[in-house]
Short mmCIF file of C-alpha atoms in Angstrom, two decimals:
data_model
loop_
_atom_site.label_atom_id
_atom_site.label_comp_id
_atom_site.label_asym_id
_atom_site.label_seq_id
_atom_site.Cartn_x
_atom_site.Cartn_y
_atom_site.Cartn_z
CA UNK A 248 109.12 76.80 106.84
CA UNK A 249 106.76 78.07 103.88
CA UNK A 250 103.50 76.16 104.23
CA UNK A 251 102.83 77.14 100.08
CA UNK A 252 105.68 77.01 97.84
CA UNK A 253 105.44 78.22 93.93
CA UNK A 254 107.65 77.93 91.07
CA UNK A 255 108.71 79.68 89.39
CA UNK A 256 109.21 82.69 91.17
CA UNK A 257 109.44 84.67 87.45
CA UNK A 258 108.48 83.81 83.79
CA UNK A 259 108.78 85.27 81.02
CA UNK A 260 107.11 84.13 78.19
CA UNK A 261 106.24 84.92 74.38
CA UNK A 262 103.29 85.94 73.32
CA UNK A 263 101.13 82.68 72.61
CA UNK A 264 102.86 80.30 74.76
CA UNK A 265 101.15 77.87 76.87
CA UNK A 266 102.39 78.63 80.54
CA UNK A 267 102.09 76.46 83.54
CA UNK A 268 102.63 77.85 87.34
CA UNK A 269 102.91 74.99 89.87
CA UNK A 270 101.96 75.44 93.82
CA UNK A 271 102.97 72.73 96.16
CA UNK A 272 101.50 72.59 99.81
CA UNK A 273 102.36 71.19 102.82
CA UNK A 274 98.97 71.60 105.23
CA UNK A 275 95.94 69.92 104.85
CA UNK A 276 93.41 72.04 103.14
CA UNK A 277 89.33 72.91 102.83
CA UNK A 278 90.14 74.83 99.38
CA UNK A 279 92.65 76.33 97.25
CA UNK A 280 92.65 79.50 95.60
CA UNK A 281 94.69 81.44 92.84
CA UNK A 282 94.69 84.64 92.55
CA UNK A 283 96.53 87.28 90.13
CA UNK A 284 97.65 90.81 91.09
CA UNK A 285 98.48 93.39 89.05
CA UNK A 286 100.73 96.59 88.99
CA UNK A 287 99.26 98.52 91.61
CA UNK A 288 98.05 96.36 93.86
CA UNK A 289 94.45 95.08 92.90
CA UNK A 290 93.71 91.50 93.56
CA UNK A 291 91.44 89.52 92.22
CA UNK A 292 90.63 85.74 92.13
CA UNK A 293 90.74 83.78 89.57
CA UNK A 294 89.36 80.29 91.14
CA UNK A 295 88.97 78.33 94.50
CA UNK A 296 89.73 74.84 94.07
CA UNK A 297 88.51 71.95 96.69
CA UNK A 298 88.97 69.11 94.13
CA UNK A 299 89.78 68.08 89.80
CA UNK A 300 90.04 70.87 87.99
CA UNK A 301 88.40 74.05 86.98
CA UNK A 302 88.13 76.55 82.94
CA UNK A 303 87.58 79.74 82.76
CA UNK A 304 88.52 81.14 79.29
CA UNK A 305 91.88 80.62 78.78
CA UNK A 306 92.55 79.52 82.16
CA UNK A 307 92.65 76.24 83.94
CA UNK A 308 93.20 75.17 87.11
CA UNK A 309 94.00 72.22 88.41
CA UNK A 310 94.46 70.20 91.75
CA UNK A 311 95.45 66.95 93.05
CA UNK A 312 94.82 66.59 96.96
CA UNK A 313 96.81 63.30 97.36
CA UNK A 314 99.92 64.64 96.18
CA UNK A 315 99.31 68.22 97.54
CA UNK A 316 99.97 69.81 94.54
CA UNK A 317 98.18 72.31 92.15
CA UNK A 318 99.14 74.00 89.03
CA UNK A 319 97.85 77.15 87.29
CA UNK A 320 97.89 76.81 82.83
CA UNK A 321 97.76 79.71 80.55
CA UNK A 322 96.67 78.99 76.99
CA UNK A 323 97.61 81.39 74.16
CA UNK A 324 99.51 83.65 76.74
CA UNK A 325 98.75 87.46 76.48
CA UNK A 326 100.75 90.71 77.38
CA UNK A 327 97.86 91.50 79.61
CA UNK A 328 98.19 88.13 81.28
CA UNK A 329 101.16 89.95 82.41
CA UNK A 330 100.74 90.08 86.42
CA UNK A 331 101.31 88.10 89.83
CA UNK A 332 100.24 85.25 90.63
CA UNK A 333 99.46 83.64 94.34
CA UNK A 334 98.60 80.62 94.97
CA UNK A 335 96.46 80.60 98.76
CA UNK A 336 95.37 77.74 100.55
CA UNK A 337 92.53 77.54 103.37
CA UNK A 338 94.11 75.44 106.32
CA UNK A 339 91.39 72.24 107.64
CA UNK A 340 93.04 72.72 111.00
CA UNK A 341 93.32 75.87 113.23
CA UNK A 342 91.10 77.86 109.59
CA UNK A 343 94.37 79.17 108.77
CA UNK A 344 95.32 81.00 105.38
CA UNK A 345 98.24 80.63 103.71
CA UNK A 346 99.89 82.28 100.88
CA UNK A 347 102.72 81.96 98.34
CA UNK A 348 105.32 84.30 97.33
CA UNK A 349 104.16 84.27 94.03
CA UNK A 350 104.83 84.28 90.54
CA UNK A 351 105.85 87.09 88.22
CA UNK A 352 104.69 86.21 84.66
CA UNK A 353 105.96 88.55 81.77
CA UNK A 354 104.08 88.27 78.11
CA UNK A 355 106.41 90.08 76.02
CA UNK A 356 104.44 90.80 72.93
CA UNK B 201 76.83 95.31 92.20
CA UNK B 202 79.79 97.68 94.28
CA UNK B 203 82.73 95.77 94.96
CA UNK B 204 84.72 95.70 98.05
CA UNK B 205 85.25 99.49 99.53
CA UNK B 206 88.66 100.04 101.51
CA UNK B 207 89.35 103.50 103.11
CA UNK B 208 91.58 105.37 103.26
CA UNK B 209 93.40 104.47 100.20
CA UNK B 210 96.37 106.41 101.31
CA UNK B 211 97.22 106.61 105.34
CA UNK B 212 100.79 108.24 106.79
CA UNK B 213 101.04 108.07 110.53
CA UNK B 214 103.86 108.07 113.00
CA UNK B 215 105.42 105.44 115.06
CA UNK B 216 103.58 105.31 117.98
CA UNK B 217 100.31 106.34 116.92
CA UNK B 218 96.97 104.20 116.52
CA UNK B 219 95.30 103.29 112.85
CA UNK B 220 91.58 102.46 112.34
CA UNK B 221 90.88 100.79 108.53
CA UNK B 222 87.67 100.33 107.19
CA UNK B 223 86.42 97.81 105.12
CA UNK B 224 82.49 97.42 103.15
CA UNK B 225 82.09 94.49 101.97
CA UNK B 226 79.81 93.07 98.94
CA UNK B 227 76.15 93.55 99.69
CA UNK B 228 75.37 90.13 100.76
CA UNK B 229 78.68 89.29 102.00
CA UNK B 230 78.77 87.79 105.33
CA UNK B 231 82.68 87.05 105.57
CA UNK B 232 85.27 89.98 105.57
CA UNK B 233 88.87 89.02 106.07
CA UNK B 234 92.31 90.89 106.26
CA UNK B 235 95.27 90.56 104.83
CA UNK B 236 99.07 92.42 105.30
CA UNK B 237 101.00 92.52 102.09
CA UNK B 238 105.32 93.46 102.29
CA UNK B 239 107.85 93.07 99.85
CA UNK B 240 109.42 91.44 102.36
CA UNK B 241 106.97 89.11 103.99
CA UNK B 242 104.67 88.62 100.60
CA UNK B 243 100.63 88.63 101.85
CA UNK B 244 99.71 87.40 105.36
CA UNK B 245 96.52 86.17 106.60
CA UNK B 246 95.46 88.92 109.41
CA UNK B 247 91.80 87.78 110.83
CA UNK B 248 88.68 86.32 109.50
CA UNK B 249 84.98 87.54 110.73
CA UNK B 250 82.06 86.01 109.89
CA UNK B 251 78.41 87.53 111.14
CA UNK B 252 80.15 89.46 113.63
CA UNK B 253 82.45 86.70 115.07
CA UNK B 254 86.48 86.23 115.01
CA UNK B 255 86.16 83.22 113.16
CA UNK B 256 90.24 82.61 112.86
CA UNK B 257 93.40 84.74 113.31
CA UNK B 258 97.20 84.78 112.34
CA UNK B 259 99.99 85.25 114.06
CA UNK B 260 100.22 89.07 114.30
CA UNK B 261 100.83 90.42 117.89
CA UNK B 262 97.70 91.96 119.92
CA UNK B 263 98.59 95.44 118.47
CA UNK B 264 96.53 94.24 115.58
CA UNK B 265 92.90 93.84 116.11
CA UNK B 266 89.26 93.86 114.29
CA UNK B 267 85.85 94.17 114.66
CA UNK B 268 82.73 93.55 112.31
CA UNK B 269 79.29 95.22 112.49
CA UNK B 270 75.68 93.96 112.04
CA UNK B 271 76.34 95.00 108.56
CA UNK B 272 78.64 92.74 107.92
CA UNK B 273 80.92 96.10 107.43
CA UNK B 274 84.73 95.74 109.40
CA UNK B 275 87.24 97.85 110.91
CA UNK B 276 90.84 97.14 111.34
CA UNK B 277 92.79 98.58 114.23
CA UNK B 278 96.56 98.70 114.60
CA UNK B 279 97.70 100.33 117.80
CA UNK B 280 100.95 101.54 119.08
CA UNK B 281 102.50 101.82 115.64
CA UNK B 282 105.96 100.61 114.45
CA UNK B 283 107.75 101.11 111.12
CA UNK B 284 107.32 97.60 110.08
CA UNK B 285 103.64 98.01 109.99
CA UNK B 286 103.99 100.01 106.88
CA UNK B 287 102.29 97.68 104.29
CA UNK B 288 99.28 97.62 101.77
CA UNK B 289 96.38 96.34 104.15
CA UNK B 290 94.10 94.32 102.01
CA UNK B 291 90.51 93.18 102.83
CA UNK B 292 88.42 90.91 101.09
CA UNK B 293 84.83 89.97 101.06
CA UNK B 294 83.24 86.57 100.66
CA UNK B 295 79.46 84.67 100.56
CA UNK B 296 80.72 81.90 102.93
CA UNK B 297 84.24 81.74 104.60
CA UNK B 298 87.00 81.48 102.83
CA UNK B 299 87.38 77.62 102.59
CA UNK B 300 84.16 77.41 101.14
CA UNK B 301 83.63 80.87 99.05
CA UNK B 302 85.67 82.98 96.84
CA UNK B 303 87.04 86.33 97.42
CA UNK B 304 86.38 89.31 96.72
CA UNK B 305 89.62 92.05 97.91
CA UNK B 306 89.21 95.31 97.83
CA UNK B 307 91.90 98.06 96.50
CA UNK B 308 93.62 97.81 99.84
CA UNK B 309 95.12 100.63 102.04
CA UNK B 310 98.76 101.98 101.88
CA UNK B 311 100.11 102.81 105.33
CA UNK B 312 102.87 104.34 105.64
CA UNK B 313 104.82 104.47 109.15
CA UNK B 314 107.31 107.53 109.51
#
């Protein structure tokens, strides 16, 4: 039983597009995070969520606690966009962390 | 500001044998947690310390344990080695704990179990 699910598992996309990556969870939570990973292993996050939504450049995040759900958007999609993507949550009970498998986004120029 | 120092970067030990991994965290950091990443398995949450206390662990057998000094700095510790501890050991560093605080991971460590 996955405690974070995300779809897709892969995207690819065209340059430009306007991506969304969705992350559905199944344990109550104290925060959210997303977090991209590149070729090689460095990770680094991109926000931590606890409520609404967040912007950074061309990234938004949103979340909705009732429905357990949060989604990752991409605007104006760029080859170097082109990485990983985990979705992690921070369990309220027992301070667990759990993690997606992730999703493989591909900005073909 | 230095980010978050793992060493080694690179670690190749036999089945069997002990591992220590060390972790510095952001100056000012009190949280350092660890994380296992497999193709298989994806990332797993390993143990959190917070000013020198366990503050939450996953489910990984006893073989793995931690430890984090007065300066915030942690080690990791795998004993009695098996293949399927070959991973990319990731740590990450963070203000607060991680419910409350982003993170901060470092490079990682590759181990490698022959």
């Amino acid at each position: 039983k996955n405690e974070v699910e995300q779809s897709p598992q892969n995207l690819t996309a065209q340059e430009g597009e306007f991506i969304t990556i969705n992350c559905s969870y199944s344990v109550g939570i104290s925060a959210l995070h997303w977090l991209q990973q590149h070729p090689g292993g460095g990770i680094v996050s991109l926000f931590m969520l606890s409520s609404g939504k967040k912007k950074h450049g061309r990234l938004i995040a949103t979340i909705n606690i009732q429905e357990k759900h949060s989604s990752l958007h991409i605007t104006a999609s760029h080859p170097r966009d082109s990485a990983v993507y985990i979705c992690a949550v921070a369990a309220n009970t027992g301070n667990q962390f759990y993690f997606g498998t992730g999703t493989s986004l591909t900005v073909i120029p | 500001k230095a980010g978050v120092t793992q060493t080694p970067r690179y670690l190749i030990k036999t089945r069997g044998q002990q591992v220590t991994l060390s972790c510095s965290p952001i100056s000012g950091h009190r949280s350092v947690s660890w994380y296992q990443q497999t193709p298989g398995q994806g990332l797993q949450f390993l143990f959190e310390y917070f000013s020198e206390t366990q503050r939450n662990k996953g489910n990984f057998p006893g073989r793995f344990s931690g430890r984090q000094f007065s300066n915030s700095r942690s080690e990791m510790n795998v004993s009695t080695l098996e293949l399927g501890d070959s991973a990319l050991y990731l740590c990450a560093s963070s203000f607060g704990t991680g419910d409350n605080s982003p993170l901060h991971f470092g490079n990682g460590t590759r181990l490698t179990v022959t």
